[in-house]
Amino acid sequence: MRTTIISIILTISIGLWVNPQKAVAKGNASYHEFYTELSPYGTWIAVPNHGYVWKPDVAPGFTPYATNGYWAYTEEGWTWVSNYPWGWAPFHYGRWYTDATYGPLWIPGSEWGPGWVDWRNTDGYYVWAPMGITFGNNYYVPYNRWVFVDGHDFGKRNNKKYYYVNSSYNGMVFHYSKAIKNYRKGKSYNSWYNGGPKKYEVEKYHGKKIHPYTIIESDKHGQNFTHNQMHMYKSQIEKSNNSKPDLSNGNKQHNANSSSQKQKSPAVQNSSHATKPKQSGQPNKNQQPKAGNSNSSKGGKK
């Protein structure tokens, strides 16, 4: 009897134990978590109008939502699965933009999403790019920021067949492409996002059924797969105006004059989006589509 009681106590104790380095209390997260957890993997830069933005320590050619990761289908739409240890934050919160001096930079945001990107499709290809800082038609993504992949390869884990729009053919994708407007409202949060391609369309390319993962909220960073479940960190983040990176922790502050894309500069996702967003405006040019050069040294690289 005593042995049985001890076994039960040990079982309960083990079940309650979590890794203290990775676990975070649910519903009690703030920007300080971003500043602390991302500092070992990059540099926080003070940028006018944006506050502190983050530059990851990555190899040249890094492209958000293309390098070192893949799209997996979940009940909340296509969800970006990053192989970076820091991928739990910049690909599911906030916005990416490209600065002429620093390259890809991430602006923290408070709302979780499966992937903050705009989607298009054209002639057997799926196309995507990081969503603009604001919704609406005053922002557009430069042509060379878009990534596209053959529908037969979309969603594969070891995909190295991402392509980039060649600047010589600025209108090749957009003249013949259509915006995917699969807007959804978060199940546990009050924000709109684009869920990406319809499941049945991708199934036609793959020639088989796609079984969606159910996202289970986790108090640990990163993601973990068990059967048909994807355990991910997806807490709501509270922004504190007094919060900033800890510069005494080896993290250097750079004061930069932002030379980013044509963007507005309000706070990013600090309030819920109660209305459905508009698709980012894209200029069209009458050019025949022509495949750009593949660049396996960039997107999809493991």
CSV table of C-alpha atoms in Angstrom, one decimal:
chain,number,residue,atom,x,y,z
A,1,MET,CA,0.0,0.0,0.0
A,2,ARG,CA,2.8,2.4,1.0
A,3,THR,CA,4.6,1.6,-2.3
A,4,THR,CA,1.4,2.4,-4.3
A,5,ILE,CA,1.0,5.8,-2.5
A,6,ILE,CA,4.6,6.7,-3.2
A,7,SER,CA,4.2,5.8,-6.9
A,8,ILE,CA,1.1,8.0,-7.1
A,9,ILE,CA,2.9,10.9,-5.5
A,10,LEU,CA,5.9,10.5,-7.8
A,11,THR,CA,3.6,10.3,-10.9
A,12,ILE,CA,1.8,13.6,-9.9
A,13,SER,CA,5.1,15.3,-9.2
A,14,ILE,CA,6.6,14.3,-12.6
A,15,GLY,CA,3.4,15.4,-14.3
A,16,LEU,CA,3.5,18.9,-12.8
A,17,TRP,CA,7.2,19.4,-13.5
A,18,VAL,CA,8.1,21.7,-16.4
A,19,ASN,CA,11.4,22.9,-17.7
A,20,PRO,CA,12.0,26.2,-15.8
A,21,GLN,CA,14.1,27.6,-18.6
A,22,LYS,CA,11.4,27.3,-21.2
A,23,ALA,CA,8.2,27.5,-19.3
A,24,VAL,CA,6.3,30.8,-19.1
A,25,ALA,CA,3.2,31.5,-17.0
A,26,LYS,CA,0.1,31.7,-19.2
A,27,GLY,CA,-1.6,35.0,-19.4
A,28,ASN,CA,1.3,36.8,-17.8
A,29,ALA,CA,3.6,37.5,-20.7
A,30,SER,CA,5.0,40.9,-21.7
A,31,TYR,CA,7.4,42.4,-24.2
A,32,HIS,CA,10.1,41.8,-21.6
A,33,GLU,CA,9.9,38.2,-22.6
A,34,PHE,CA,10.8,39.0,-26.2
A,35,TYR,CA,13.7,41.2,-25.0
A,36,THR,CA,15.1,38.5,-22.7
A,37,GLU,CA,14.5,35.4,-24.8
A,38,LEU,CA,15.7,36.8,-28.2
A,39,SER,CA,18.8,38.7,-27.0
A,40,PRO,CA,21.1,35.6,-27.2
A,41,TYR,CA,20.1,35.2,-30.9
A,42,GLY,CA,20.3,38.7,-32.2
A,43,THR,CA,20.6,42.4,-31.6
A,44,TRP,CA,17.9,44.9,-30.4
A,45,ILE,CA,18.1,48.2,-32.4
A,46,ALA,CA,16.4,51.5,-31.5
A,47,VAL,CA,14.6,52.7,-34.6
A,48,PRO,CA,12.6,56.0,-34.8
A,49,ASN,CA,8.9,55.5,-34.9
A,50,HIS,CA,9.2,51.7,-34.3
A,51,GLY,CA,11.0,51.6,-30.9
A,52,TYR,CA,13.1,48.6,-30.4
A,53,VAL,CA,13.3,46.2,-33.3
A,54,TRP,CA,15.2,42.9,-33.5
A,55,LYS,CA,17.9,41.8,-36.0
A,56,PRO,CA,18.5,38.0,-35.9
A,57,ASP,CA,22.0,36.6,-36.1
A,58,VAL,CA,21.5,34.6,-39.3
A,59,ALA,CA,23.5,33.8,-42.4
A,60,PRO,CA,23.2,36.1,-45.4
A,61,GLY,CA,20.2,35.4,-47.6
A,62,PHE,CA,17.8,34.9,-44.6
A,63,THR,CA,14.2,35.4,-45.7
A,64,PRO,CA,11.4,35.4,-43.1
A,65,TYR,CA,8.8,32.7,-43.7
A,66,ALA,CA,11.1,30.9,-46.1
A,67,THR,CA,14.5,30.1,-44.5
A,68,ASN,CA,14.7,27.1,-42.1
A,69,GLY,CA,11.1,26.2,-41.8
A,70,TYR,CA,7.9,25.1,-43.5
A,71,TRP,CA,4.1,25.5,-43.6
A,72,ALA,CA,2.0,22.9,-41.8
A,73,TYR,CA,-1.8,22.8,-42.0
A,74,THR,CA,-3.7,23.2,-38.8
A,75,GLU,CA,-7.3,23.9,-37.8
A,76,GLU,CA,-6.3,27.6,-37.8
A,77,GLY,CA,-4.9,27.5,-41.3
A,78,TRP,CA,-1.4,27.2,-42.6
A,79,THR,CA,1.0,27.6,-39.7
A,80,TRP,CA,4.7,28.4,-40.0
A,81,VAL,CA,6.9,25.9,-38.3
A,82,SER,CA,10.3,27.3,-37.7
A,83,ASN,CA,13.5,25.3,-36.9
A,84,TYR,CA,15.1,28.2,-35.3
A,85,PRO,CA,15.1,28.1,-31.4
A,86,TRP,CA,13.8,31.7,-31.5
A,87,GLY,CA,11.1,31.1,-34.1
A,88,TRP,CA,8.2,30.9,-31.6
A,89,ALA,CA,8.2,34.7,-31.4
A,90,PRO,CA,9.1,36.6,-34.7
A,91,PHE,CA,7.0,34.3,-37.0
A,92,HIS,CA,3.8,34.4,-34.8
A,93,TYR,CA,3.9,37.9,-33.3
A,94,GLY,CA,4.5,41.3,-34.8
A,95,ARG,CA,5.7,42.2,-38.3
A,96,TRP,CA,8.9,41.8,-40.4
A,97,TYR,CA,10.2,44.5,-42.7
A,98,THR,CA,13.4,45.0,-44.6
A,99,ASP,CA,15.7,47.9,-43.8
A,100,ALA,CA,18.2,49.0,-46.5
A,101,THR,CA,21.0,49.0,-43.9
A,102,TYR,CA,20.3,46.2,-41.5
A,103,GLY,CA,18.2,43.8,-43.7
A,104,PRO,CA,15.3,41.9,-42.2
A,105,LEU,CA,14.1,43.4,-38.9
A,106,TRP,CA,11.3,42.3,-36.6
A,107,ILE,CA,8.9,44.6,-34.8
A,108,PRO,CA,7.4,43.0,-31.7
A,109,GLY,CA,3.6,42.6,-31.6
A,110,SER,CA,1.1,41.5,-29.0
A,111,GLU,CA,-1.2,39.1,-30.9
A,112,TRP,CA,-0.5,35.6,-31.9
A,113,GLY,CA,-1.1,34.3,-35.4
A,114,PRO,CA,-0.2,31.1,-37.4
A,115,GLY,CA,1.8,33.3,-39.8
A,116,TRP,CA,1.5,37.0,-40.5
A,117,VAL,CA,1.8,36.9,-44.3
A,118,ASP,CA,-0.1,38.0,-47.4
A,119,TRP,CA,-1.0,35.1,-49.8
A,120,ARG,CA,-1.5,34.9,-53.6
A,121,ASN,CA,-1.6,32.1,-56.1
A,122,THR,CA,-0.9,31.9,-59.8
A,123,ASP,CA,-0.4,29.2,-62.5
A,124,GLY,CA,0.3,26.3,-60.1
A,125,TYR,CA,2.3,28.4,-57.6
A,126,TYR,CA,1.6,29.7,-54.1
A,127,VAL,CA,3.1,33.0,-53.3
A,128,TRP,CA,3.5,34.8,-49.9
A,129,ALA,CA,5.4,37.6,-48.2
A,130,PRO,CA,5.5,39.1,-44.7
A,131,MET,CA,2.4,41.2,-44.1
A,132,GLY,CA,2.8,44.9,-44.0
A,133,ILE,CA,3.0,46.9,-40.7
A,134,THR,CA,-0.5,48.2,-41.3
A,135,PHE,CA,-3.5,46.9,-43.3
A,136,GLY,CA,-4.7,48.7,-46.3
A,137,ASN,CA,-3.6,50.0,-49.7
A,138,ASN,CA,-1.0,52.4,-48.6
A,139,TYR,CA,1.5,49.6,-48.1
A,140,TYR,CA,2.9,47.2,-50.7
A,141,VAL,CA,5.6,44.6,-50.6
A,142,PRO,CA,8.4,45.0,-53.1
A,143,TYR,CA,8.4,42.3,-55.7
A,144,ASN,CA,11.7,40.8,-54.6
A,145,ARG,CA,10.3,40.1,-51.1
A,146,TRP,CA,7.8,37.6,-52.4
A,147,VAL,CA,8.5,33.9,-52.2
A,148,PHE,CA,6.7,31.3,-54.4
A,149,VAL,CA,6.7,27.6,-54.6
A,150,ASP,CA,5.1,25.0,-56.9
A,151,GLY,CA,1.9,23.7,-55.5
A,152,HIS,CA,3.2,20.1,-55.5
A,153,ASP,CA,6.0,21.2,-53.1
A,154,PHE,CA,4.0,23.5,-50.9
A,155,GLY,CA,3.9,22.3,-47.3
A,156,LYS,CA,6.7,19.8,-47.5
A,157,ARG,CA,9.1,19.7,-44.5
A,158,ASN,CA,12.3,19.5,-46.4
A,159,ASN,CA,11.4,21.9,-49.1
A,160,LYS,CA,14.4,23.6,-50.8
A,161,LYS,CA,12.5,24.6,-53.9
A,162,TYR,CA,11.5,28.1,-52.9
A,163,TYR,CA,11.8,30.7,-55.6
A,164,TYR,CA,12.2,34.4,-55.6
A,165,VAL,CA,10.8,37.0,-57.9
A,166,ASN,CA,13.5,38.1,-60.3
A,167,SER,CA,13.6,41.9,-60.4
A,168,SER,CA,13.9,41.7,-64.2
A,169,TYR,CA,10.3,40.5,-64.4
A,170,ASN,CA,8.6,42.8,-61.9
A,171,GLY,CA,5.1,42.0,-63.0
A,172,MET,CA,5.4,38.3,-63.7
A,173,VAL,CA,3.6,37.1,-60.6
A,174,PHE,CA,1.2,39.9,-59.9
A,175,HIS,CA,-0.4,40.4,-63.3
A,176,TYR,CA,-1.5,36.8,-63.4
A,177,SER,CA,-1.9,36.1,-59.7
A,178,LYS,CA,-4.9,36.5,-57.4
A,179,ALA,CA,-4.9,37.4,-53.8
A,180,ILE,CA,-6.0,34.7,-51.4
A,181,LYS,CA,-8.5,36.2,-49.0
A,182,ASN,CA,-9.0,33.4,-46.6
A,183,TYR,CA,-9.5,35.7,-43.6
A,184,ARG,CA,-10.2,34.1,-40.3
A,185,LYS,CA,-10.7,35.3,-36.8
A,186,GLY,CA,-8.6,33.8,-34.0
A,187,LYS,CA,-10.4,31.2,-31.9
A,188,SER,CA,-8.9,32.4,-28.6
A,189,TYR,CA,-8.0,36.0,-29.5
A,190,ASN,CA,-9.8,38.9,-31.2
A,191,SER,CA,-7.6,39.4,-34.4
A,192,TRP,CA,-7.9,38.7,-38.1
A,193,TYR,CA,-5.3,36.8,-40.1
A,194,ASN,CA,-5.0,35.2,-43.5
A,195,GLY,CA,-5.3,31.4,-43.3
A,196,GLY,CA,-3.7,30.8,-46.7
A,197,PRO,CA,-4.6,28.3,-49.4
A,198,LYS,CA,-7.7,26.2,-49.1
A,199,LYS,CA,-6.9,22.7,-47.9
A,200,TYR,CA,-8.8,21.0,-50.7
A,201,GLU,CA,-6.8,22.9,-53.3
A,202,VAL,CA,-3.4,21.8,-51.9
A,203,GLU,CA,-4.8,18.2,-51.6
A,204,LYS,CA,-5.3,18.2,-55.4
A,205,TYR,CA,-1.6,18.9,-55.8
A,206,HIS,CA,-0.5,16.3,-53.3
A,207,GLY,CA,-2.9,13.7,-54.5
A,208,LYS,CA,-3.9,12.8,-50.9
A,209,LYS,CA,-5.8,14.0,-47.9
A,210,ILE,CA,-4.3,16.5,-45.6
A,211,HIS,CA,-5.1,15.9,-41.9
A,212,PRO,CA,-5.0,19.1,-40.0
A,213,TYR,CA,-3.1,19.4,-36.7
A,214,THR,CA,-4.9,20.8,-33.7
A,215,ILE,CA,-2.9,23.5,-32.0
A,216,ILE,CA,-2.6,23.1,-28.3
A,217,GLU,CA,-1.5,26.1,-26.3
A,218,SER,CA,1.8,25.4,-24.5
A,219,ASP,CA,3.6,27.3,-21.8
A,220,LYS,CA,6.9,26.3,-23.5
A,221,HIS,CA,8.6,28.1,-26.4
A,222,GLY,CA,8.9,26.3,-29.8
A,223,GLN,CA,6.6,23.6,-31.0
A,224,ASN,CA,6.2,19.9,-30.3
A,225,PHE,CA,4.2,17.3,-32.3
A,226,THR,CA,2.2,14.5,-30.8
A,227,HIS,CA,0.1,12.5,-33.2
A,228,ASN,CA,-2.4,15.0,-34.7
A,229,GLN,CA,-1.5,17.8,-32.2
A,230,MET,CA,0.9,20.7,-32.5
A,231,HIS,CA,1.9,22.1,-29.1
A,232,MET,CA,2.8,25.8,-29.5
A,233,TYR,CA,3.4,28.8,-27.4
A,234,LYS,CA,0.6,31.3,-28.3
A,235,SER,CA,-0.1,33.5,-25.2
A,236,GLN,CA,-1.3,37.1,-25.6
A,237,ILE,CA,1.5,39.5,-24.9
A,238,GLU,CA,1.0,42.7,-22.9
A,239,LYS,CA,3.1,45.7,-24.0
A,240,SER,CA,4.6,47.9,-21.3
A,241,ASN,CA,5.7,51.4,-22.3
A,242,ASN,CA,8.5,51.2,-19.8
A,243,SER,CA,9.9,47.9,-21.0
A,244,LYS,CA,13.1,47.8,-23.0
A,245,PRO,CA,16.0,45.4,-23.7
A,246,ASP,CA,18.5,44.8,-20.9
A,247,LEU,CA,21.6,46.5,-22.4
A,248,SER,CA,23.7,45.2,-19.5
A,249,ASN,CA,23.3,41.7,-20.7
A,250,GLY,CA,25.7,41.9,-23.6
A,251,ASN,CA,23.1,43.4,-25.8
A,252,LYS,CA,24.2,46.5,-27.6
A,253,GLN,CA,21.9,49.3,-28.5
A,254,HIS,CA,22.1,50.8,-32.0
A,255,ASN,CA,20.4,54.0,-32.9
A,256,ALA,CA,19.3,53.8,-36.5
A,257,ASN,CA,17.5,56.0,-38.9
A,258,SER,CA,15.0,53.6,-40.4
A,259,SER,CA,15.2,53.4,-44.2
A,260,SER,CA,12.5,50.8,-44.5
A,261,GLN,CA,10.0,50.1,-47.2
A,262,LYS,CA,7.2,52.6,-47.7
A,263,GLN,CA,5.3,52.0,-44.5
A,264,LYS,CA,3.3,53.7,-41.9
A,265,SER,CA,4.6,53.5,-38.3
A,266,PRO,CA,1.9,53.0,-35.7
A,267,ALA,CA,2.1,50.5,-32.9
A,268,VAL,CA,2.0,47.0,-34.3
A,269,GLN,CA,-1.0,44.9,-33.2
A,270,ASN,CA,-1.3,46.5,-29.8
A,271,SER,CA,-5.1,46.5,-30.2
A,272,SER,CA,-7.4,43.9,-31.5
A,273,HIS,CA,-8.6,44.0,-35.1
A,274,ALA,CA,-12.3,43.9,-34.8
A,275,THR,CA,-12.9,44.3,-38.6
A,276,LYS,CA,-11.6,42.2,-41.4
A,277,PRO,CA,-8.4,43.6,-42.9
A,278,LYS,CA,-8.0,44.7,-46.5
A,279,GLN,CA,-5.5,43.0,-48.8
A,280,SER,CA,-2.2,44.9,-49.2
A,281,GLY,CA,-2.2,46.8,-52.5
A,282,GLN,CA,0.0,45.5,-55.2
A,283,PRO,CA,0.8,47.3,-58.5
A,284,ASN,CA,0.2,45.3,-61.7
A,285,LYS,CA,2.4,45.4,-64.8
A,286,ASN,CA,1.6,43.8,-68.1
A,287,GLN,CA,4.4,41.3,-68.5
A,288,GLN,CA,4.3,37.6,-69.3
A,289,PRO,CA,5.1,35.5,-66.3
A,290,LYS,CA,8.5,34.0,-66.4
A,291,ALA,CA,10.0,31.7,-63.7
A,292,GLY,CA,12.6,33.4,-61.6
A,293,ASN,CA,15.8,31.7,-60.6
A,294,SER,CA,15.7,29.2,-57.8
A,295,ASN,CA,17.8,30.1,-54.9
A,296,SER,CA,18.3,27.1,-52.6
A,297,SER,CA,20.8,29.0,-50.6
A,298,LYS,CA,18.0,31.2,-49.3
A,299,GLY,CA,14.6,29.9,-48.5
A,300,GLY,CA,13.7,26.5,-47.2
A,301,LYS,CA,17.3,25.7,-46.2
A,302,LYS,CA,17.7,23.4,-43.3
